[in-house]
mmCIF file of C-alpha atoms and ligand atoms in Angstrom:
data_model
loop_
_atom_site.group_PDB
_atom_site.id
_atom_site.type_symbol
_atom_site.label_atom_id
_atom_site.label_comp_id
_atom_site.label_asym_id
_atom_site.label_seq_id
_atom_site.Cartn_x
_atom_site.Cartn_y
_atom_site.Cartn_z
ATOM 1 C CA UNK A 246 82.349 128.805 119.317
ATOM 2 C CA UNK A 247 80.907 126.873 122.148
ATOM 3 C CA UNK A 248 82.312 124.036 124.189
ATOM 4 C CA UNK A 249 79.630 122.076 124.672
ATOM 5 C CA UNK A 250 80.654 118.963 127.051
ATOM 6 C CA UNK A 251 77.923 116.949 128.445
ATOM 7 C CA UNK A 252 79.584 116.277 131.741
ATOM 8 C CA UNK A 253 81.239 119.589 131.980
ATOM 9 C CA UNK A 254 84.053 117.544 132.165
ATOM 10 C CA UNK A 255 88.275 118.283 130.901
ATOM 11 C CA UNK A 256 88.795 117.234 128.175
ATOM 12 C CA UNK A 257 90.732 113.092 128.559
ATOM 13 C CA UNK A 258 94.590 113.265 127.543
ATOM 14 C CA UNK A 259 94.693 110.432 124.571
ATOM 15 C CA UNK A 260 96.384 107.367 125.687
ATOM 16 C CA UNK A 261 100.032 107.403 124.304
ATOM 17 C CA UNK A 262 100.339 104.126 123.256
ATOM 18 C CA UNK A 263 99.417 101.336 121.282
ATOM 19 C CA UNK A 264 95.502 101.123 120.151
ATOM 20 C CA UNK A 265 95.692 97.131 120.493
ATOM 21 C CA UNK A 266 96.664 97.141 124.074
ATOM 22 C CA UNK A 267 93.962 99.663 124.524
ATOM 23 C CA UNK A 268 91.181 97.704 122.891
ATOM 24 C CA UNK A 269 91.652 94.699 124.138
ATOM 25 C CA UNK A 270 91.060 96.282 127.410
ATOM 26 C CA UNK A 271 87.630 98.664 126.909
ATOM 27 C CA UNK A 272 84.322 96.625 127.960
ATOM 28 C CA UNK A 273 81.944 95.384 124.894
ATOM 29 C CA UNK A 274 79.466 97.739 123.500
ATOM 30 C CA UNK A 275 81.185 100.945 124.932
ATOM 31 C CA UNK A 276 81.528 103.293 121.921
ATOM 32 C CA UNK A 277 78.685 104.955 120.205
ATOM 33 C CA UNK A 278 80.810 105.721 117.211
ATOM 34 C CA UNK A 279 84.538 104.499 116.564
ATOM 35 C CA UNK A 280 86.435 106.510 113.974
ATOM 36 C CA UNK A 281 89.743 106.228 112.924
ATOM 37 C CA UNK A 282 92.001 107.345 109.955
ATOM 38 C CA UNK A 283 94.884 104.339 110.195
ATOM 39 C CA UNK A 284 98.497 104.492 108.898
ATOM 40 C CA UNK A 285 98.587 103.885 105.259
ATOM 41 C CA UNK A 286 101.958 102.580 105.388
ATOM 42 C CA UNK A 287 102.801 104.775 102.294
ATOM 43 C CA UNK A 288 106.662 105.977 104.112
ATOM 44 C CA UNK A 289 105.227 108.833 106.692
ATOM 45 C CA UNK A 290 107.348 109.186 110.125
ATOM 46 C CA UNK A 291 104.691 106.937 111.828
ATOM 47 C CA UNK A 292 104.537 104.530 109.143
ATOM 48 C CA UNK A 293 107.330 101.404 110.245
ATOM 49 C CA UNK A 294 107.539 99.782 106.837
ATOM 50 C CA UNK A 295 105.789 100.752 103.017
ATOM 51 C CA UNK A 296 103.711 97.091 102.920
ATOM 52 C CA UNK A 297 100.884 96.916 102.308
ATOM 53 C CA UNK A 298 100.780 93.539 104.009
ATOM 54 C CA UNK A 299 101.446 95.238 107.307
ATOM 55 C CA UNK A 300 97.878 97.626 106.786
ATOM 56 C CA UNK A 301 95.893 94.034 106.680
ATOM 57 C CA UNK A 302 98.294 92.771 109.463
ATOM 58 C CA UNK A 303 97.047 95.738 111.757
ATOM 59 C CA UNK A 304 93.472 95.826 110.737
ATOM 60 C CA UNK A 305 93.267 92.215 111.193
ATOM 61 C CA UNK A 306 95.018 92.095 114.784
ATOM 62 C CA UNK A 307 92.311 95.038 116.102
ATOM 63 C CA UNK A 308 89.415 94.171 113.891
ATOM 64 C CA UNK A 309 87.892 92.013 116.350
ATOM 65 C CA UNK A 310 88.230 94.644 119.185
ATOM 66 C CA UNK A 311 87.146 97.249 117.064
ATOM 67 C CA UNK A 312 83.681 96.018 116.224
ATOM 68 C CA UNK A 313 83.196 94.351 119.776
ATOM 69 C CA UNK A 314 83.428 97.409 121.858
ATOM 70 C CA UNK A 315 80.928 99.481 119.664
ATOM 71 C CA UNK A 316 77.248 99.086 120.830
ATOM 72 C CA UNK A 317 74.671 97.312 119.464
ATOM 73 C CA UNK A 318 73.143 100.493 117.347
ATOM 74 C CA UNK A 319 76.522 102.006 117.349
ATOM 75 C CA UNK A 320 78.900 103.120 114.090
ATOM 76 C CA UNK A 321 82.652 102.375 112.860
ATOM 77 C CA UNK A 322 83.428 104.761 110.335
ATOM 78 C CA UNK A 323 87.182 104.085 108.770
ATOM 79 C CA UNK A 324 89.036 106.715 106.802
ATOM 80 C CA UNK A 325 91.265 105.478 104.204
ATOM 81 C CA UNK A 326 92.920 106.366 101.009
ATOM 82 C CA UNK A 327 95.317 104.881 98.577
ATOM 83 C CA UNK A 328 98.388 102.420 98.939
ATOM 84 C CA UNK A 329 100.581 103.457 95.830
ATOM 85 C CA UNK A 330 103.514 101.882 94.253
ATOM 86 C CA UNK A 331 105.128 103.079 90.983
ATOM 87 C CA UNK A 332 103.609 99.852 89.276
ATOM 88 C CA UNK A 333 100.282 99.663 91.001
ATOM 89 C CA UNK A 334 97.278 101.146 93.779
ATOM 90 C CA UNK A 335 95.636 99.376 95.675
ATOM 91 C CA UNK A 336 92.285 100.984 97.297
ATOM 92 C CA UNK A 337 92.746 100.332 100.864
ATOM 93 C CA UNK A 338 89.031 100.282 101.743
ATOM 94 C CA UNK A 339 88.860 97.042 99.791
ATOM 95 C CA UNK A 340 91.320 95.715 102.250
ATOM 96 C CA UNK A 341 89.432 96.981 105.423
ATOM 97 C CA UNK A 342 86.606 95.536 103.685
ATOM 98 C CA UNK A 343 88.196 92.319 103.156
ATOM 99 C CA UNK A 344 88.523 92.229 106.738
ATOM 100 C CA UNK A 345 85.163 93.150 108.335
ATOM 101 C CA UNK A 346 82.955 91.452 105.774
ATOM 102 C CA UNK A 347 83.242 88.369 107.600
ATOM 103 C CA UNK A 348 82.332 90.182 110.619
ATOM 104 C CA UNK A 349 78.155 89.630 110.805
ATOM 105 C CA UNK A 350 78.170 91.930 113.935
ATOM 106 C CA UNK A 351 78.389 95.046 111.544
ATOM 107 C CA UNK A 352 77.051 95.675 108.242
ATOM 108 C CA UNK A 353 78.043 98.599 105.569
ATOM 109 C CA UNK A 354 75.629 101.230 105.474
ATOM 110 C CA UNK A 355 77.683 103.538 102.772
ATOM 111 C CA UNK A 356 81.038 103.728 100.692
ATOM 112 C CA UNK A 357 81.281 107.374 101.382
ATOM 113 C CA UNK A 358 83.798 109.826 98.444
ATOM 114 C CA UNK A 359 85.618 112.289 100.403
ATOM 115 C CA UNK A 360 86.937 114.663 97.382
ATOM 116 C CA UNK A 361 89.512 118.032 97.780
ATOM 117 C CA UNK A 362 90.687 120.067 95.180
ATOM 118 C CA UNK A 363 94.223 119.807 96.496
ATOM 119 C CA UNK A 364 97.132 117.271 96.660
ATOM 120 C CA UNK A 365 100.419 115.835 94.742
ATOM 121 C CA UNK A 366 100.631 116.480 90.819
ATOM 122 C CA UNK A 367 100.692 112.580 88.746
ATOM 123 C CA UNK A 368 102.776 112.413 85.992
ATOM 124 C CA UNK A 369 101.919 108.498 85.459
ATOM 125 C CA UNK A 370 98.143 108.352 86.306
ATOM 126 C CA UNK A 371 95.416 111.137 86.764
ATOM 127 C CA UNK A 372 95.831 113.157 90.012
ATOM 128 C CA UNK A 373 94.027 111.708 92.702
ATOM 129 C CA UNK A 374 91.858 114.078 94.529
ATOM 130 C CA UNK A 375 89.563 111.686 96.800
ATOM 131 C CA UNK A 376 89.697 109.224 99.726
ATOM 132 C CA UNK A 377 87.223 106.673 101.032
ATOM 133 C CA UNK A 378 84.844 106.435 104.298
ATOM 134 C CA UNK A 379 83.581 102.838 105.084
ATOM 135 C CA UNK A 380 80.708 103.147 107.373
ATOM 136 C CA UNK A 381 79.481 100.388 109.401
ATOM 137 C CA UNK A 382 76.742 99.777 111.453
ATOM 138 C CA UNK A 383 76.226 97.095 114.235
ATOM 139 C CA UNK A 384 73.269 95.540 113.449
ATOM 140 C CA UNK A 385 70.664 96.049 111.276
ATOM 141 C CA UNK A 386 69.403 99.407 112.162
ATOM 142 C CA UNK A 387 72.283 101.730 113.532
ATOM 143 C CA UNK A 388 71.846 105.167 114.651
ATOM 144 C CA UNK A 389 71.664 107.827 111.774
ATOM 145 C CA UNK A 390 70.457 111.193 112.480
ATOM 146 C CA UNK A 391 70.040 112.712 109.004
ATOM 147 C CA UNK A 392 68.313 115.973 110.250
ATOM 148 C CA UNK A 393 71.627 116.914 111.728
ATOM 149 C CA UNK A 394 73.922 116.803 108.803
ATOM 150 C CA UNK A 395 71.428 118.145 105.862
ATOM 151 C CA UNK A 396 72.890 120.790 103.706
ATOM 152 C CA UNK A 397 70.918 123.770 101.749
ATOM 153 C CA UNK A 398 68.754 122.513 98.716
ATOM 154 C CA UNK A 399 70.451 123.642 95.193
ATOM 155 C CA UNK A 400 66.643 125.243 94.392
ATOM 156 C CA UNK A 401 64.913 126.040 98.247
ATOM 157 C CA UNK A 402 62.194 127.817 96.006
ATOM 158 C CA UNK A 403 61.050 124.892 93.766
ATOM 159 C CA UNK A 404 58.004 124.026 93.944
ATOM 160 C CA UNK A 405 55.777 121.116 92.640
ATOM 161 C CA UNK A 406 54.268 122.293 89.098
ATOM 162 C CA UNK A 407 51.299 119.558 88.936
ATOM 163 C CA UNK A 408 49.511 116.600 91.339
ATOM 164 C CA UNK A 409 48.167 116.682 94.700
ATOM 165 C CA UNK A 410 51.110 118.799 95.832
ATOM 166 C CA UNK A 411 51.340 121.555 92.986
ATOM 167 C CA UNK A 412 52.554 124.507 94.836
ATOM 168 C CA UNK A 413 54.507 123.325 97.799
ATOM 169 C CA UNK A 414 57.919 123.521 97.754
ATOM 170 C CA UNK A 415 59.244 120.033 96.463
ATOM 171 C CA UNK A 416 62.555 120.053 99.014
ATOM 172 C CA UNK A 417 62.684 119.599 102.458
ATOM 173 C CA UNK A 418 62.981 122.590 104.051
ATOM 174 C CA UNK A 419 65.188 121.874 106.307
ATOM 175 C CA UNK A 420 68.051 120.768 103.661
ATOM 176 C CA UNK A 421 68.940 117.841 101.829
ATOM 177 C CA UNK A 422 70.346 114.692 102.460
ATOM 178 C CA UNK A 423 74.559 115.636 101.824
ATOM 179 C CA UNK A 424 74.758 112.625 100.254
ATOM 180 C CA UNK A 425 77.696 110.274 99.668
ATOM 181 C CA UNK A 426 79.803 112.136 97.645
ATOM 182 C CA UNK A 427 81.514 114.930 100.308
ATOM 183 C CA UNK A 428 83.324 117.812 99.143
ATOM 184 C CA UNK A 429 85.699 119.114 101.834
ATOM 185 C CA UNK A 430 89.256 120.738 101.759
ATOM 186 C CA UNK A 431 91.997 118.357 103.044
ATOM 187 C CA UNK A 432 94.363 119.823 105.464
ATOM 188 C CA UNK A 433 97.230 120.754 103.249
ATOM 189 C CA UNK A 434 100.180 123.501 103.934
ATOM 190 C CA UNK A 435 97.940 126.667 103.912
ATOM 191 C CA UNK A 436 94.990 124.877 105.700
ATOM 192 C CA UNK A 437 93.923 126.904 108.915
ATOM 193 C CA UNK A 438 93.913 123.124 110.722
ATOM 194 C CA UNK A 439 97.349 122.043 109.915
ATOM 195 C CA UNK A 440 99.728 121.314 112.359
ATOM 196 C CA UNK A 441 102.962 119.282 112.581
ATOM 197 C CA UNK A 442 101.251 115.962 112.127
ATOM 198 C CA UNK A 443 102.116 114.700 108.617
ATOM 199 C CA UNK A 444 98.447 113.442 107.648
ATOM 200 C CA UNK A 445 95.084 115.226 109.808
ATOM 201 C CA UNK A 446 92.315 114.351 108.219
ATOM 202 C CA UNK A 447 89.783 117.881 108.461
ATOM 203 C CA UNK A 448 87.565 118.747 111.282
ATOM 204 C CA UNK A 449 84.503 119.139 109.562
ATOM 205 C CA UNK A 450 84.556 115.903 108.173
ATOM 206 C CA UNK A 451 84.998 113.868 111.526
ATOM 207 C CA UNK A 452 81.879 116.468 112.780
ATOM 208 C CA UNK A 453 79.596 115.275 109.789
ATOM 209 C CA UNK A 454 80.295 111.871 110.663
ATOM 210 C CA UNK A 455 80.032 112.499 114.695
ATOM 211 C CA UNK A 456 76.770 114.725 114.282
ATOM 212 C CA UNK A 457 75.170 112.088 111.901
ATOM 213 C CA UNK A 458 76.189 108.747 113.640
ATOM 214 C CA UNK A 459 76.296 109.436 117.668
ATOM 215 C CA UNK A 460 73.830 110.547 119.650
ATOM 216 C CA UNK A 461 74.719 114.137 121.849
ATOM 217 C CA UNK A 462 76.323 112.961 125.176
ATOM 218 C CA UNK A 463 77.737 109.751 123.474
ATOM 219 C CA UNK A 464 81.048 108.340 123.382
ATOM 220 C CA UNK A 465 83.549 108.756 120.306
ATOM 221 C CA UNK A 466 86.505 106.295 120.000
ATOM 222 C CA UNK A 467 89.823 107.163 117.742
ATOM 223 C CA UNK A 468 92.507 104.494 117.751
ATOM 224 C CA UNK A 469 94.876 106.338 115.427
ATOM 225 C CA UNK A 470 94.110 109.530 117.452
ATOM 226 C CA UNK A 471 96.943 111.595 115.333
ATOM 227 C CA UNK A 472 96.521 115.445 116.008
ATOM 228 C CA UNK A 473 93.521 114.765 118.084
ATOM 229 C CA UNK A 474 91.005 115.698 115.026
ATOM 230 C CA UNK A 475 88.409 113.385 115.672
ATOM 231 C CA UNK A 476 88.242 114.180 119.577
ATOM 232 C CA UNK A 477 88.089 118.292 118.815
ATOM 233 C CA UNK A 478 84.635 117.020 116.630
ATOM 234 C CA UNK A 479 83.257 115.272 119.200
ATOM 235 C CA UNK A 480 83.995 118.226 121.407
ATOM 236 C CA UNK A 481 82.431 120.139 119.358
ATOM 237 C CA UNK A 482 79.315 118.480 119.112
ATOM 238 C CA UNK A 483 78.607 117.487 122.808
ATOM 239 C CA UNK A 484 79.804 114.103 122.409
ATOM 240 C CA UNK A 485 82.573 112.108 125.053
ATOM 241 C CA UNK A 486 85.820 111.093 123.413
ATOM 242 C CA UNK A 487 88.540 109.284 124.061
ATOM 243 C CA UNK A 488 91.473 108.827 121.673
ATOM 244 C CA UNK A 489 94.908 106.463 121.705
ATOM 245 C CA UNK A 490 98.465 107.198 119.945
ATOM 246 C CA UNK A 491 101.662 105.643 120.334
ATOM 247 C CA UNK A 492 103.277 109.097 119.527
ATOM 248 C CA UNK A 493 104.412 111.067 122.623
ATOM 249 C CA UNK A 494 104.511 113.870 119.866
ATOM 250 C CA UNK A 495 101.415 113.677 118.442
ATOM 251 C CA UNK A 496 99.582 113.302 122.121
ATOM 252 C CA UNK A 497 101.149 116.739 122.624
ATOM 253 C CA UNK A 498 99.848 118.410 119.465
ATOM 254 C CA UNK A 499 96.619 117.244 120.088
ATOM 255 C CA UNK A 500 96.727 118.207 123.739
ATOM 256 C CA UNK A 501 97.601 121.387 122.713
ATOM 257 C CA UNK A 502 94.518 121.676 119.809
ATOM 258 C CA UNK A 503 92.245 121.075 122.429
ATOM 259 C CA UNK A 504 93.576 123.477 125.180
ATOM 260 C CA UNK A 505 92.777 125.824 122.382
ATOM 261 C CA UNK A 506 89.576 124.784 122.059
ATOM 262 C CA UNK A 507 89.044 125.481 125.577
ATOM 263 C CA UNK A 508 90.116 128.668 125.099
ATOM 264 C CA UNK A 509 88.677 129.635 122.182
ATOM 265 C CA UNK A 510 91.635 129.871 120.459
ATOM 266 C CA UNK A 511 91.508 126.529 117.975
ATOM 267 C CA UNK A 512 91.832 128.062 114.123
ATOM 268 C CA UNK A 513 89.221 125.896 112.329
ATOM 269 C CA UNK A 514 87.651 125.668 109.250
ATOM 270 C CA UNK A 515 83.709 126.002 109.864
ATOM 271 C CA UNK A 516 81.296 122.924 108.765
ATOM 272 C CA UNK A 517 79.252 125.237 106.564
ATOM 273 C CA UNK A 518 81.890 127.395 105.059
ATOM 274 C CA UNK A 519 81.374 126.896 101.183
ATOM 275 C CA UNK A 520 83.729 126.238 99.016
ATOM 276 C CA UNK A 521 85.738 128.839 97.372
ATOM 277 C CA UNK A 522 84.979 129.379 93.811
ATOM 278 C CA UNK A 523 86.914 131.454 91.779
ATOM 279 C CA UNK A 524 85.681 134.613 90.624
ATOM 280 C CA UNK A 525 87.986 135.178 87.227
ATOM 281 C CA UNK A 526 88.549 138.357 88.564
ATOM 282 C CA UNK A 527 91.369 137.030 90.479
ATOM 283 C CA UNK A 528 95.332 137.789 88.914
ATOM 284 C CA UNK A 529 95.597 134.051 89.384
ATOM 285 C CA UNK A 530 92.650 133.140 87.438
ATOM 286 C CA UNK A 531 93.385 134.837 84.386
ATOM 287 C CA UNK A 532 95.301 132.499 81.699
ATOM 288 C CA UNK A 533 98.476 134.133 80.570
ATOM 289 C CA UNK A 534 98.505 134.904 77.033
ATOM 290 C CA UNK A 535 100.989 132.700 76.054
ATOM 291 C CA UNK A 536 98.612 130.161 77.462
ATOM 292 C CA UNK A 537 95.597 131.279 74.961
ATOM 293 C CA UNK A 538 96.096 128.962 72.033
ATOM 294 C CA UNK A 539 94.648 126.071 74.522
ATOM 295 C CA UNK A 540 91.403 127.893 75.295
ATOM 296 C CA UNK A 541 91.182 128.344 71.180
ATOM 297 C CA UNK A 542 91.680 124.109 70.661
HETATM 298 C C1 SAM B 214 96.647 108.770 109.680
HETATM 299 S S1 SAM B 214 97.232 109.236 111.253
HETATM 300 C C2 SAM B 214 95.742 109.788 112.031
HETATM 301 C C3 SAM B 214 95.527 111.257 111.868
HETATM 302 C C4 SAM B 214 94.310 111.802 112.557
HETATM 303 N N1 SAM B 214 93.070 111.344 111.934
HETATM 304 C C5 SAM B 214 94.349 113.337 112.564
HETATM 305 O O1 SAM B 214 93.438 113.976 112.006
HETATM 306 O O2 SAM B 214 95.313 113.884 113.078
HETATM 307 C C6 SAM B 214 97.556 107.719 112.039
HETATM 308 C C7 SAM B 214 98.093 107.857 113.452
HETATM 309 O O3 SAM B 214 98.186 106.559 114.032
HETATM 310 C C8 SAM B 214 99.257 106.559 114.955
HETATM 311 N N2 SAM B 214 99.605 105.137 115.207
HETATM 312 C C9 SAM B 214 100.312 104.287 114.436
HETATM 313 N N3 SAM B 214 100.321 103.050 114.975
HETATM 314 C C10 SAM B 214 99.580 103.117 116.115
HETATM 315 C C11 SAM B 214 99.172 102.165 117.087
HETATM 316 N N4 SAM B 214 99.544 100.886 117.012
HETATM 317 N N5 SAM B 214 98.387 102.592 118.100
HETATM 318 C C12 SAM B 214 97.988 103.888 118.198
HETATM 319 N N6 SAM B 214 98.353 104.827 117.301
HETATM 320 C C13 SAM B 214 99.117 104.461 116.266
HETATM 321 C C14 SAM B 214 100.319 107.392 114.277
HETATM 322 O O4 SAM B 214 101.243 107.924 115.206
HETATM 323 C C15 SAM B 214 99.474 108.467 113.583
HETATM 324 O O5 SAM B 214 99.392 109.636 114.348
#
């Protein structure tokens, strides 16, 4: 693992406090990409009531802020999942998108799926097992550098079988486009990432959205800076950061994340580590046989 600053720089302390003082303060058109997982208000230590109200009260007080101090060519990418009662769920990307639709600065490039295989068992409603990335550009053509986020091609060999181009390879070689549909553990108990912070979002997903959206030497912006994920991306990936939290705990854990960085000591879960698939071979994977009449239905 390489640190990789730009300015050879330490990495910046997050701000412990709060993100709207913060904001309100940074010049216009400062931030190559701004990315932020907010507080769902769904009852987490951080969280100071379970309204959903109060998620559109905070959006809508830094909204403004938020879009101004990203450049002209620059990205917002917000992380969001679910606000969940017993009688109802409400996707909270509608309600960020309730909000910045009436902002023509930006415009939504993609409703990105984030899906895990892990989380809470539903007894009232099917599991859920995905969360939602709104990315915005400002303006009409915002920096995307596919190139850097293509994965491997399901068939590399495949080649055209007829027309001008029988017999070269029909895929780019370099990978395909990941599309917008991602497929990445969330940082649960046995996670390599996890730390005390109640909600991280994974490292390899703010790096996807750093390598594809900001250019190398850029400057990343997290409001909700949590555990310090989205700063230990742009580390990562040669990119400035600077991060805000109004939790003198949380400052600490991610203070600590990236002194082990710096010393080569962060555990992480690589970008390109596949996902594990079961062999059947494994104890757990074979069905007990009091379970067999349900393989027989
Ligand atoms: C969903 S967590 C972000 C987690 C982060 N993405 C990570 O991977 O660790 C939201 C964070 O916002 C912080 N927070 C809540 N209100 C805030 C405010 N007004 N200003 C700055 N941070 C705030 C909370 O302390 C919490 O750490």
């Amino acid at each position: 693992m390489s640190i990789n600053r730009p300015d050879g720089g330490l990495f910046p302390r997050p701000v412990n406090g709060d993100c709207a003082a913060l904001l309100a303060e940074m010049a216009s058109g400062c931030v190559d990409l701004f990315i932020t997982s907010p507080p769902y208000f769904m009852g987490k230590s951080y969280d100071r009531s379970y309204r959903v109200e109060d998620f559109y009260k905070d959006v809508r007080s830094i909204a403004p802020d938020s879009s101004r101090i990203v450049r002209p060519g620059g990205n917002m990418a917000w992380q969001v999942g679910y606000h969940v009662t017993d009688s109802h769920l409400l996707p909270l990307d509608f309600a960020v998108h309730d909000v910045f639709r009436a902002d023509e600065s930006i415009n939504l490039r993609n409703r990105i799926i984030w899906q895990f295989g892990h989380g809470t068992h539903a007894k009232r409603r099917f599991s859920g097992r995905h969360e939602m990335i709104l990315w915005y550009g400002k303006g009409s053509d915002s920096y995307f550098d596919l190139d850097a986020v293509r994965v491997p091609q399901k068939y590399p060999g495949k080649k055209h079988y007829k027309g001008p181009r029988k017999g070269e390879y029909s895929g780019n070689p370099n990978g395909k486009n990941p599309s917008d549909v991602w497929d990445i553990p969330n940082v649960k108990a046995k996670h390599v990432e996890k730390t005390a912070h109640p909600c991280q979002f994974p490292i390899a997903l703010a790096q996807r959205l750093v390598r594809a959206l900001s250019p190398i030497g850029g400057l990343v912006f997290d409001p909700f800076n949590g555990s310090g994920t989205s700063g230990i991306a742009a580390c990562l990936e040669g990119r400035q950061f600077l991060g805000a939290d109004t939790s003198t705990e949380f400052c600490e854990i991610a203070v600590e994340r990236y002194r082990q960085l710096q010393t080569e000591t962060l555990p992480y879960r690589p970008i390109d580590r596949p996902i594990l698939q079961p062999t059947g071979k494994e104890a757990v994977a074979k069905t007990p046989p009091h379970f067999a009449f349900r393989e027989q239905d």
